[in-house]
């Protein structure tokens, strides 16, 4: 019998506490549970691959800014870039290299629509910039990376990244 906390409608936008991998790590020293809200946003995007979300992730003292995409989109793009990264010229080898990565995109298409049972462990960004931490008063330039993948448990915090630098259009302080 389900208790009242689990009686809410399942889905990536539900406020219920997720159980699973994040709870298993929560009891270990030095491991905080993954952010359930970030996991719900990842699930939303994984199940609606046409969605994109510009974010800044804070990971171990550095910031990673980019566009969050579904796991399928990430692996499809990675598969297209992989043969060039290997500097392959032979078309058969290029196709083999592509296919060896592209098959991972299917993992995201097969996921159960209710990620509350198995919340996402990874966040996928495209067109990312890694911004190193400031050290001893020096600021290193951001490093552009076309594809970035990280463990949700490693994310210390996140924020939405604004698409334009235009000031607030008179909406006041409403949330």
GROMACS .gro file of N, CA and C in nm, residues 15-169:
model
  465
   15UNK      N    1   0.672   1.703  -0.711
   15UNK     CA    2   0.757   1.749  -0.601
   15UNK      C    3   0.793   1.639  -0.503
   16UNK      N    4   0.752   1.516  -0.529
   16UNK     CA    5   0.780   1.410  -0.433
   16UNK      C    6   0.930   1.382  -0.424
   17UNK      N    7   0.971   1.327  -0.313
   17UNK     CA    8   1.110   1.292  -0.293
   17UNK      C    9   1.141   1.170  -0.377
   18UNK      N   10   1.249   1.176  -0.453
   18UNK     CA   11   1.290   1.061  -0.534
   18UNK      C   12   1.370   0.965  -0.449
   19UNK      N   13   1.344   0.838  -0.466
   19UNK     CA   14   1.419   0.735  -0.396
   19UNK      C   15   1.502   0.661  -0.500
   20UNK      N   16   1.612   0.604  -0.460
   20UNK     CA   17   1.695   0.529  -0.554
   20UNK      C   18   1.840   0.559  -0.533
   21UNK      N   19   1.912   0.580  -0.644
   21UNK     CA   20   2.057   0.599  -0.638
   21UNK      C   21   2.097   0.716  -0.550
   22UNK      N   22   2.023   0.827  -0.557
   22UNK     CA   23   2.063   0.942  -0.477
   22UNK      C   24   2.050   0.914  -0.328
   23UNK      N   25   1.947   0.839  -0.288
   23UNK     CA   26   1.933   0.804  -0.147
   23UNK      C   27   2.041   0.707  -0.103
   24UNK      N   28   2.083   0.619  -0.193
   24UNK     CA   29   2.188   0.523  -0.158
   24UNK      C   30   2.319   0.595  -0.128
   25UNK      N   31   2.348   0.702  -0.201
   25UNK     CA   32   2.471   0.776  -0.179
   25UNK      C   33   2.460   0.871  -0.060
   26UNK      N   34   2.339   0.909  -0.024
   26UNK     CA   35   2.319   1.010   0.080
   26UNK      C   36   2.379   0.969   0.213
   27UNK      N   37   2.381   0.842   0.243
   27UNK     CA   38   2.432   0.796   0.371
   27UNK      C   39   2.583   0.784   0.377
   28UNK      N   40   2.650   0.796   0.265
   28UNK     CA   41   2.795   0.783   0.261
   28UNK      C   42   2.862   0.914   0.298
   29UNK      N   43   2.970   0.907   0.374
   29UNK     CA   44   3.040   1.030   0.413
   29UNK      C   45   3.084   1.110   0.290
   30UNK      N   46   3.059   1.240   0.292
   30UNK     CA   47   3.103   1.326   0.183
   30UNK      C   48   3.012   1.325   0.062
   31UNK      N   49   2.906   1.245   0.063
   31UNK     CA   50   2.816   1.238  -0.052
   31UNK      C   51   2.679   1.293  -0.016
   32UNK      N   52   2.644   1.402  -0.075
   32UNK     CA   53   2.510   1.457  -0.056
   32UNK      C   54   2.419   1.396  -0.161
   33UNK      N   55   2.290   1.388  -0.134
   33UNK     CA   56   2.200   1.335  -0.236
   33UNK      C   57   2.195   1.430  -0.355
   34UNK      N   58   2.165   1.375  -0.471
   34UNK     CA   59   2.151   1.457  -0.591
   34UNK      C   60   2.031   1.549  -0.575
   35UNK      N   61   2.036   1.662  -0.639
   35UNK     CA   62   1.928   1.759  -0.635
   35UNK      C   63   1.807   1.703  -0.711
   36UNK      N   64   1.699   1.676  -0.640
   36UNK     CA   65   1.579   1.618  -0.701
   36UNK      C   66   1.520   1.712  -0.806
   37UNK      N   67   1.534   1.843  -0.785
   37UNK     CA   68   1.478   1.937  -0.882
   37UNK      C   69   1.558   1.935  -1.012
   38UNK      N   70   1.690   1.931  -1.002
   38UNK     CA   71   1.773   1.920  -1.122
   38UNK      C   72   1.742   1.789  -1.194
   39UNK      N   73   1.728   1.680  -1.119
   39UNK     CA   74   1.694   1.552  -1.181
   39UNK      C   75   1.559   1.560  -1.252
   40UNK      N   76   1.463   1.633  -1.194
   40UNK     CA   77   1.332   1.645  -1.260
   40UNK      C   78   1.342   1.725  -1.389
   41UNK      N   79   1.428   1.827  -1.392
   41UNK     CA   80   1.447   1.903  -1.516
   41UNK      C   81   1.514   1.817  -1.622
   42UNK      N   82   1.613   1.738  -1.581
   42UNK     CA   83   1.680   1.647  -1.675
   42UNK      C   84   1.579   1.547  -1.731
   43UNK      N   85   1.495   1.491  -1.645
   43UNK     CA   86   1.392   1.396  -1.690
   43UNK      C   87   1.297   1.461  -1.789
   44UNK      N   88   1.255   1.583  -1.759
   44UNK     CA   89   1.165   1.655  -1.849
   44UNK      C   90   1.227   1.665  -1.988
   45UNK      N   91   1.353   1.702  -1.994
   45UNK     CA   92   1.421   1.719  -2.122
   45UNK      C   93   1.447   1.583  -2.188
   46UNK      N   94   1.484   1.482  -2.110
   46UNK     CA   95   1.506   1.350  -2.168
   46UNK      C   96   1.381   1.294  -2.233
   47UNK      N   97   1.264   1.326  -2.178
   47UNK     CA   98   1.139   1.273  -2.231
   47UNK      C   99   1.075   1.364  -2.335
   48UNK      N  100   1.130   1.483  -2.353
   48UNK     CA  101   1.082   1.576  -2.455
   48UNK      C  102   1.206   1.632  -2.525
   49UNK      N  103   1.269   1.550  -2.612
   49UNK     CA  104   1.400   1.586  -2.670
   49UNK      C  105   1.403   1.716  -2.749
   50UNK      N  106   1.289   1.772  -2.785
   50UNK     CA  107   1.288   1.899  -2.858
   50UNK      C  108   1.316   2.017  -2.764
   51UNK      N  109   1.305   1.995  -2.632
   51UNK     CA  110   1.331   2.102  -2.536
   51UNK      C  111   1.480   2.122  -2.515
   52UNK      N  112   1.519   2.245  -2.490
   52UNK     CA  113   1.656   2.282  -2.456
   52UNK      C  114   1.647   2.379  -2.339
   53UNK      N  115   1.747   2.376  -2.251
   53UNK     CA  116   1.746   2.464  -2.135
   53UNK      C  117   1.886   2.518  -2.113
   54UNK      N  118   1.902   2.650  -2.120
   54UNK     CA  119   2.032   2.713  -2.096
   54UNK      C  120   2.054   2.723  -1.946
   55UNK      N  121   2.165   2.666  -1.899
   55UNK     CA  122   2.194   2.662  -1.755
   55UNK      C  123   2.341   2.692  -1.727
   56UNK      N  124   2.367   2.724  -1.602
   56UNK     CA  125   2.502   2.731  -1.548
   56UNK      C  126   2.505   2.633  -1.432
   57UNK      N  127   2.594   2.535  -1.442
   57UNK     CA  128   2.610   2.436  -1.335
   57UNK      C  129   2.735   2.472  -1.256
   58UNK      N  130   2.727   2.459  -1.126
   58UNK     CA  131   2.844   2.483  -1.040
   58UNK      C  132   2.893   2.346  -0.993
   59UNK      N  133   3.017   2.314  -1.034
   59UNK     CA  134   3.072   2.181  -1.011
   59UNK      C  135   3.213   2.196  -0.954
   60UNK      N  136   3.230   2.158  -0.829
   60UNK     CA  137   3.363   2.157  -0.768
   60UNK      C  138   3.439   2.288  -0.780
   61UNK      N  139   3.376   2.400  -0.760
   61UNK     CA  140   3.443   2.529  -0.764
   61UNK      C  141   3.451   2.594  -0.900
   62UNK      N  142   3.409   2.525  -1.004
   62UNK     CA  143   3.406   2.587  -1.136
   62UNK      C  144   3.262   2.594  -1.185
   63UNK      N  145   3.242   2.672  -1.288
   63UNK     CA  146   3.109   2.683  -1.348
   63UNK      C  147   3.115   2.625  -1.488
   64UNK      N  148   3.006   2.559  -1.526
   64UNK     CA  149   2.992   2.505  -1.661
   64UNK      C  150   2.862   2.563  -1.715
   65UNK      N  151   2.875   2.641  -1.821
   65UNK     CA  152   2.761   2.708  -1.881
   65UNK      C  153   2.733   2.644  -2.016
   66UNK      N  154   2.608   2.609  -2.042
   66UNK     CA  155   2.575   2.548  -2.170
   66UNK      C  156   2.427   2.523  -2.183
   67UNK      N  157   2.392   2.448  -2.286
   67UNK     CA  158   2.253   2.416  -2.313
   67UNK      C  159   2.227   2.270  -2.279
   68UNK      N  160   2.138   2.248  -2.182
   68UNK     CA  161   2.102   2.112  -2.142
   68UNK      C  162   2.016   2.049  -2.251
   69UNK      N  163   2.054   1.928  -2.289
   69UNK     CA  164   1.981   1.855  -2.393
   69UNK      C  165   1.951   1.714  -2.344
   70UNK      N  166   1.863   1.647  -2.415
   70UNK     CA  167   1.831   1.507  -2.384
   70UNK      C  168   1.953   1.420  -2.410
   71UNK      N  169   1.960   1.309  -2.340
   71UNK     CA  170   2.069   1.214  -2.361
   71UNK      C  171   2.077   1.168  -2.506
   72UNK      N  172   1.961   1.154  -2.572
   72UNK     CA  173   1.962   1.112  -2.713
   72UNK      C  174   2.034   1.215  -2.800
   73UNK      N  175   2.003   1.343  -2.781
   73UNK     CA  176   2.066   1.449  -2.860
   73UNK      C  177   2.216   1.454  -2.834
   74UNK      N  178   2.256   1.438  -2.708
   74UNK     CA  179   2.398   1.440  -2.672
   74UNK      C  180   2.473   1.328  -2.745
   75UNK      N  181   2.422   1.205  -2.735
   75UNK     CA  182   2.494   1.092  -2.797
   75UNK      C  183   2.489   1.095  -2.949
   76UNK      N  184   2.383   1.149  -3.006
   76UNK     CA  185   2.378   1.163  -3.152
   76UNK      C  186   2.485   1.262  -3.199
   77UNK      N  187   2.497   1.374  -3.127
   77UNK     CA  188   2.599   1.473  -3.163
   77UNK      C  189   2.739   1.418  -3.139
   78UNK      N  190   2.758   1.347  -3.027
   78UNK     CA  191   2.888   1.288  -2.997
   78UNK      C  192   2.926   1.188  -3.106
   79UNK      N  193   2.830   1.106  -3.151
   79UNK     CA  194   2.855   1.007  -3.255
   79UNK      C  195   2.900   1.072  -3.385
   80UNK      N  196   2.841   1.187  -3.418
   80UNK     CA  197   2.881   1.258  -3.541
   80UNK      C  198   3.023   1.312  -3.531
   81UNK      N  199   3.064   1.355  -3.411
   81UNK     CA  200   3.197   1.414  -3.393
   81UNK      C  201   3.306   1.309  -3.370
   82UNK      N  202   3.269   1.192  -3.323
   82UNK     CA  203   3.366   1.090  -3.283
   82UNK      C  204   3.463   1.047  -3.394
   83UNK      N  205   3.417   1.017  -3.515
   83UNK     CA  206   3.512   0.976  -3.620
   83UNK      C  207   3.616   1.084  -3.651
   84UNK      N  208   3.575   1.212  -3.646
   84UNK     CA  209   3.671   1.320  -3.671
   84UNK      C  210   3.772   1.330  -3.556
   85UNK      N  211   3.725   1.309  -3.433
   85UNK     CA  212   3.816   1.314  -3.318
   85UNK      C  213   3.920   1.203  -3.326
   86UNK      N  214   3.883   1.091  -3.386
   86UNK     CA  215   3.977   0.979  -3.403
   86UNK      C  216   4.063   0.997  -3.528
   87UNK      N  217   4.034   1.101  -3.607
   87UNK     CA  218   4.106   1.129  -3.731
   87UNK      C  219   4.100   1.011  -3.829
   88UNK      N  220   3.982   0.951  -3.840
   88UNK     CA  221   3.963   0.838  -3.931
   88UNK      C  222   3.931   0.888  -4.071
   89UNK      N  223   3.989   0.823  -4.170
   89UNK     CA  224   3.965   0.860  -4.308
   89UNK      C  225   3.881   0.754  -4.379
   90UNK      N  226   3.908   0.630  -4.349
   90UNK     CA  227   3.836   0.518  -4.411
   90UNK      C  228   3.688   0.524  -4.374
   91UNK      N  229   3.602   0.522  -4.477
   91UNK     CA  230   3.459   0.539  -4.454
   91UNK      C  231   3.400   0.426  -4.368
   92UNK      N  232   3.446   0.305  -4.386
   92UNK     CA  233   3.395   0.193  -4.306
   92UNK      C  234   3.432   0.210  -4.159
   93UNK      N  235   3.555   0.253  -4.134
   93UNK     CA  236   3.598   0.277  -3.996
   93UNK      C  237   3.520   0.393  -3.934
   94UNK      N  238   3.496   0.497  -4.014
   94UNK     CA  239   3.419   0.611  -3.965
   94UNK      C  240   3.278   0.568  -3.925
   95UNK      N  241   3.216   0.483  -4.008
   95UNK     CA  242   3.081   0.436  -3.978
   95UNK      C  243   3.081   0.350  -3.852
   96UNK      N  244   3.180   0.265  -3.837
   96UNK     CA  245   3.191   0.179  -3.718
   96UNK      C  246   3.207   0.264  -3.593
   97UNK      N  247   3.293   0.366  -3.600
   97UNK     CA  248   3.314   0.455  -3.486
   97UNK      C  249   3.185   0.528  -3.452
   98UNK      N  250   3.117   0.580  -3.554
   98UNK     CA  251   2.990   0.650  -3.533
   98UNK      C  252   2.889   0.558  -3.465
   99UNK      N  253   2.871   0.438  -3.520
   99UNK     CA  254   2.772   0.346  -3.468
   99UNK      C  255   2.802   0.301  -3.325
  100UNK      N  256   2.931   0.291  -3.291
  100UNK     CA  257   2.968   0.247  -3.156
  100UNK      C  258   2.923   0.348  -3.050
  101UNK      N  259   2.908   0.473  -3.087
  101UNK     CA  260   2.861   0.576  -2.993
  101UNK      C  261   2.710   0.598  -3.008
  102UNK      N  262   2.662   0.600  -3.130
  102UNK     CA  263   2.520   0.628  -3.156
  102UNK      C  264   2.428   0.529  -3.086
  103UNK      N  265   2.474   0.407  -3.066
  103UNK     CA  266   2.389   0.306  -3.001
  103UNK      C  267   2.351   0.347  -2.859
  104UNK      N  268   2.431   0.432  -2.795
  104UNK     CA  269   2.402   0.475  -2.658
  104UNK      C  270   2.282   0.569  -2.651
  105UNK      N  271   2.250   0.635  -2.761
  105UNK     CA  272   2.133   0.724  -2.763
  105UNK      C  273   2.005   0.646  -2.736
  106UNK      N  274   2.002   0.521  -2.777
  106UNK     CA  275   1.882   0.439  -2.759
  106UNK      C  276   1.851   0.415  -2.612
  107UNK      N  277   1.950   0.420  -2.526
  107UNK     CA  278   1.926   0.400  -2.382
  107UNK      C  279   1.826   0.502  -2.329
  108UNK      N  280   1.830   0.622  -2.382
  108UNK     CA  281   1.741   0.727  -2.334
  108UNK      C  282   1.602   0.714  -2.393
  109UNK      N  283   1.591   0.657  -2.510
  109UNK     CA  284   1.460   0.635  -2.569
  109UNK      C  285   1.385   0.522  -2.501
  110UNK      N  286   1.456   0.432  -2.435
  110UNK     CA  287   1.393   0.316  -2.372
  110UNK      C  288   1.359   0.338  -2.226
  111UNK      N  289   1.400   0.452  -2.170
  111UNK     CA  290   1.376   0.476  -2.026
  111UNK      C  291   1.227   0.482  -1.996
  112UNK      N  292   1.194   0.438  -1.878
  112UNK     CA  293   1.057   0.445  -1.830
  112UNK      C  294   1.020   0.593  -1.813
  113UNK      N  295   0.897   0.626  -1.845
  113UNK     CA  296   0.853   0.766  -1.835
  113UNK      C  297   0.849   0.816  -1.690
  114UNK      N  298   0.851   0.726  -1.594
  114UNK     CA  299   0.850   0.766  -1.453
  114UNK      C  300   0.990   0.750  -1.395
  115UNK      N  301   1.069   0.858  -1.401
  115UNK     CA  302   1.206   0.854  -1.352
  115UNK      C  303   1.215   0.858  -1.201
  116UNK      N  304   1.101   0.864  -1.131
  116UNK     CA  305   1.108   0.865  -0.986
  116UNK      C  306   1.160   0.731  -0.934
  117UNK      N  307   1.146   0.626  -1.013
  117UNK     CA  308   1.198   0.495  -0.976
  117UNK      C  309   1.348   0.490  -1.003
  118UNK      N  310   1.391   0.548  -1.113
  118UNK     CA  311   1.531   0.546  -1.154
  118UNK      C  312   1.568   0.685  -1.205
  119UNK      N  313   1.594   0.781  -1.114
  119UNK     CA  314   1.622   0.918  -1.158
  119UNK      C  315   1.752   0.925  -1.239
  120UNK      N  316   1.762   1.024  -1.328
  120UNK     CA  317   1.882   1.035  -1.411
  120UNK      C  318   2.008   1.061  -1.329
  121UNK      N  319   2.116   0.999  -1.370
  121UNK     CA  320   2.245   1.015  -1.303
  121UNK      C  321   2.336   1.116  -1.373
  122UNK      N  322   2.307   1.149  -1.499
  122UNK     CA  323   2.394   1.237  -1.576
  122UNK      C  324   2.317   1.353  -1.636
  123UNK      N  325   2.386   1.465  -1.648
  123UNK     CA  326   2.333   1.582  -1.716
  123UNK      C  327   2.419   1.603  -1.840
  124UNK      N  328   2.355   1.638  -1.953
  124UNK     CA  329   2.423   1.653  -2.081
  124UNK      C  330   2.409   1.796  -2.132
  125UNK      N  331   2.522   1.858  -2.164
  125UNK     CA  332   2.523   1.994  -2.218
  125UNK      C  333   2.589   1.995  -2.354
  126UNK      N  334   2.541   2.084  -2.440
  126UNK     CA  335   2.608   2.112  -2.567
  126UNK      C  336   2.649   2.259  -2.567
  127UNK      N  337   2.744   2.291  -2.654
  127UNK     CA  338   2.792   2.429  -2.668
  127UNK      C  339   2.825   2.489  -2.531
  128UNK      N  340   2.904   2.416  -2.455
  128UNK     CA  341   2.934   2.454  -2.316
  128UNK      C  342   3.062   2.538  -2.306
  129UNK      N  343   3.071   2.607  -2.195
  129UNK     CA  344   3.192   2.682  -2.158
  129UNK      C  345   3.226   2.642  -2.015
  130UNK      N  346   3.348   2.597  -1.994
  130UNK     CA  347   3.395   2.564  -1.860
  130UNK      C  348   3.469   2.687  -1.808
  131UNK      N  349   3.422   2.739  -1.695
  131UNK     CA  350   3.479   2.860  -1.637
  131UNK      C  351   3.554   2.820  -1.511
  132UNK      N  352   3.688   2.822  -1.517
  132UNK     CA  353   3.766   2.778  -1.401
  132UNK      C  354   3.748   2.871  -1.282
  133UNK      N  355   3.775   2.820  -1.162
  133UNK     CA  356   3.764   2.905  -1.043
  133UNK      C  357   3.874   3.011  -1.043
  134UNK      N  358   3.846   3.121  -0.976
  134UNK     CA  359   3.946   3.227  -0.961
  134UNK      C  360   4.049   3.179  -0.859
  135UNK      N  361   4.177   3.190  -0.895
  135UNK     CA  362   4.279   3.150  -0.798
  135UNK      C  363   4.383   3.261  -0.785
  136UNK      N  364   4.409   3.300  -0.662
  136UNK     CA  365   4.508   3.402  -0.630
  136UNK      C  366   4.491   3.529  -0.713
  137UNK      N  367   4.365   3.570  -0.732
  137UNK     CA  368   4.336   3.694  -0.801
  137UNK      C  369   4.344   3.687  -0.953
  138UNK      N  370   4.377   3.571  -1.008
  138UNK     CA  371   4.383   3.557  -1.154
  138UNK      C  372   4.257   3.487  -1.204
  139UNK      N  373   4.214   3.528  -1.320
  139UNK     CA  374   4.096   3.469  -1.381
  139UNK      C  375   4.138   3.408  -1.514
  140UNK      N  376   4.123   3.276  -1.525
  140UNK     CA  377   4.152   3.209  -1.651
  140UNK      C  378   4.034   3.223  -1.745
  141UNK      N  379   4.063   3.227  -1.874
  141UNK     CA  380   3.957   3.240  -1.974
  141UNK      C  381   3.873   3.112  -1.978
  142UNK      N  382   3.743   3.127  -2.005
  142UNK     CA  383   3.659   3.009  -2.019
  142UNK      C  384   3.708   2.923  -2.135
  143UNK      N  385   3.685   2.793  -2.123
  143UNK     CA  386   3.724   2.699  -2.227
  143UNK      C  387   3.597   2.645  -2.291
  144UNK      N  388   3.585   2.663  -2.422
  144UNK     CA  389   3.469   2.614  -2.493
  144UNK      C  390   3.480   2.465  -2.519
  145UNK      N  391   3.373   2.393  -2.488
  145UNK     CA  392   3.368   2.250  -2.516
  145UNK      C  393   3.234   2.222  -2.585
  146UNK      N  394   3.238   2.154  -2.699
  146UNK     CA  395   3.113   2.132  -2.772
  146UNK      C  396   3.017   2.039  -2.699
  147UNK      N  397   3.071   1.945  -2.623
  147UNK     CA  398   2.989   1.847  -2.552
  147UNK      C  399   3.042   1.830  -2.411
  148UNK      N  400   2.951   1.831  -2.313
  148UNK     CA  401   2.992   1.813  -2.173
  148UNK      C  402   2.891   1.722  -2.106
  149UNK      N  403   2.941   1.625  -2.029
  149UNK     CA  404   2.856   1.531  -1.956
  149UNK      C  405   2.908   1.521  -1.815
  150UNK      N  406   2.818   1.532  -1.717
  150UNK     CA  407   2.861   1.524  -1.578
  150UNK      C  408   2.761   1.451  -1.492
  151UNK      N  409   2.809   1.399  -1.380
  151UNK     CA  410   2.723   1.329  -1.284
  151UNK      C  411   2.638   1.432  -1.208
  152UNK      N  412   2.512   1.403  -1.194
  152UNK     CA  413   2.422   1.491  -1.122
  152UNK      C  414   2.469   1.507  -0.978
  153UNK      N  415   2.525   1.402  -0.919
  153UNK     CA  416   2.572   1.408  -0.780
  153UNK      C  417   2.689   1.506  -0.763
  154UNK      N  418   2.759   1.537  -0.870
  154UNK     CA  419   2.874   1.628  -0.861
  154UNK      C  420   2.832   1.775  -0.870
  155UNK      N  421   2.709   1.800  -0.908
  155UNK     CA  422   2.662   1.938  -0.924
  155UNK      C  423   2.628   1.996  -0.786
  156UNK      N  424   2.697   2.106  -0.752
  156UNK     CA  425   2.674   2.173  -0.624
  156UNK      C  426   2.555   2.267  -0.628
  157UNK      N  427   2.526   2.321  -0.744
  157UNK     CA  428   2.415   2.413  -0.761
  157UNK      C  429   2.399   2.446  -0.908
  158UNK      N  430   2.289   2.509  -0.943
  158UNK     CA  431   2.268   2.548  -1.082
  158UNK      C  432   2.178   2.669  -1.089
  159UNK      N  433   2.179   2.732  -1.204
  159UNK     CA  434   2.091   2.845  -1.229
  159UNK      C  435   2.057   2.848  -1.377
  160UNK      N  436   1.948   2.914  -1.408
  160UNK     CA  437   1.912   2.933  -1.548
  160UNK      C  438   2.005   3.037  -1.606
  161UNK      N  439   2.040   3.019  -1.731
  161UNK     CA  440   2.123   3.117  -1.801
  161UNK      C  441   2.030   3.196  -1.892
  162UNK      N  442   2.034   3.327  -1.880
  162UNK     CA  443   1.948   3.413  -1.961
  162UNK      C  444   1.997   3.413  -2.105
  163UNK      N  445   1.903   3.409  -2.197
  163UNK     CA  446   1.938   3.411  -2.340
  163UNK      C  447   1.976   3.551  -2.388
  164UNK      N  448   1.926   3.654  -2.321
  164UNK     CA  449   1.962   3.789  -2.363
  164UNK      C  450   2.005   3.870  -2.241
  165UNK      N  451   2.083   3.971  -2.266
  165UNK     CA  452   2.131   4.056  -2.157
  165UNK      C  453   2.037   4.174  -2.135
  166UNK      N  454   1.920   4.172  -2.201
  166UNK     CA  455   1.825   4.282  -2.187
  166UNK      C  456   1.774   4.288  -2.044
  167UNK      N  457   1.758   4.408  -1.991
  167UNK     CA  458   1.706   4.421  -1.854
  167UNK      C  459   1.563   4.368  -1.845
  168UNK      N  460   1.522   4.338  -1.725
  168UNK     CA  461   1.386   4.291  -1.700
  168UNK      C  462   1.288   4.390  -1.762
  169UNK      N  463   1.192   4.341  -1.836
  169UNK     CA  464   1.101   4.428  -1.912
  169UNK      C  465   0.984   4.475  -1.827
   0.00000   0.00000   0.00000
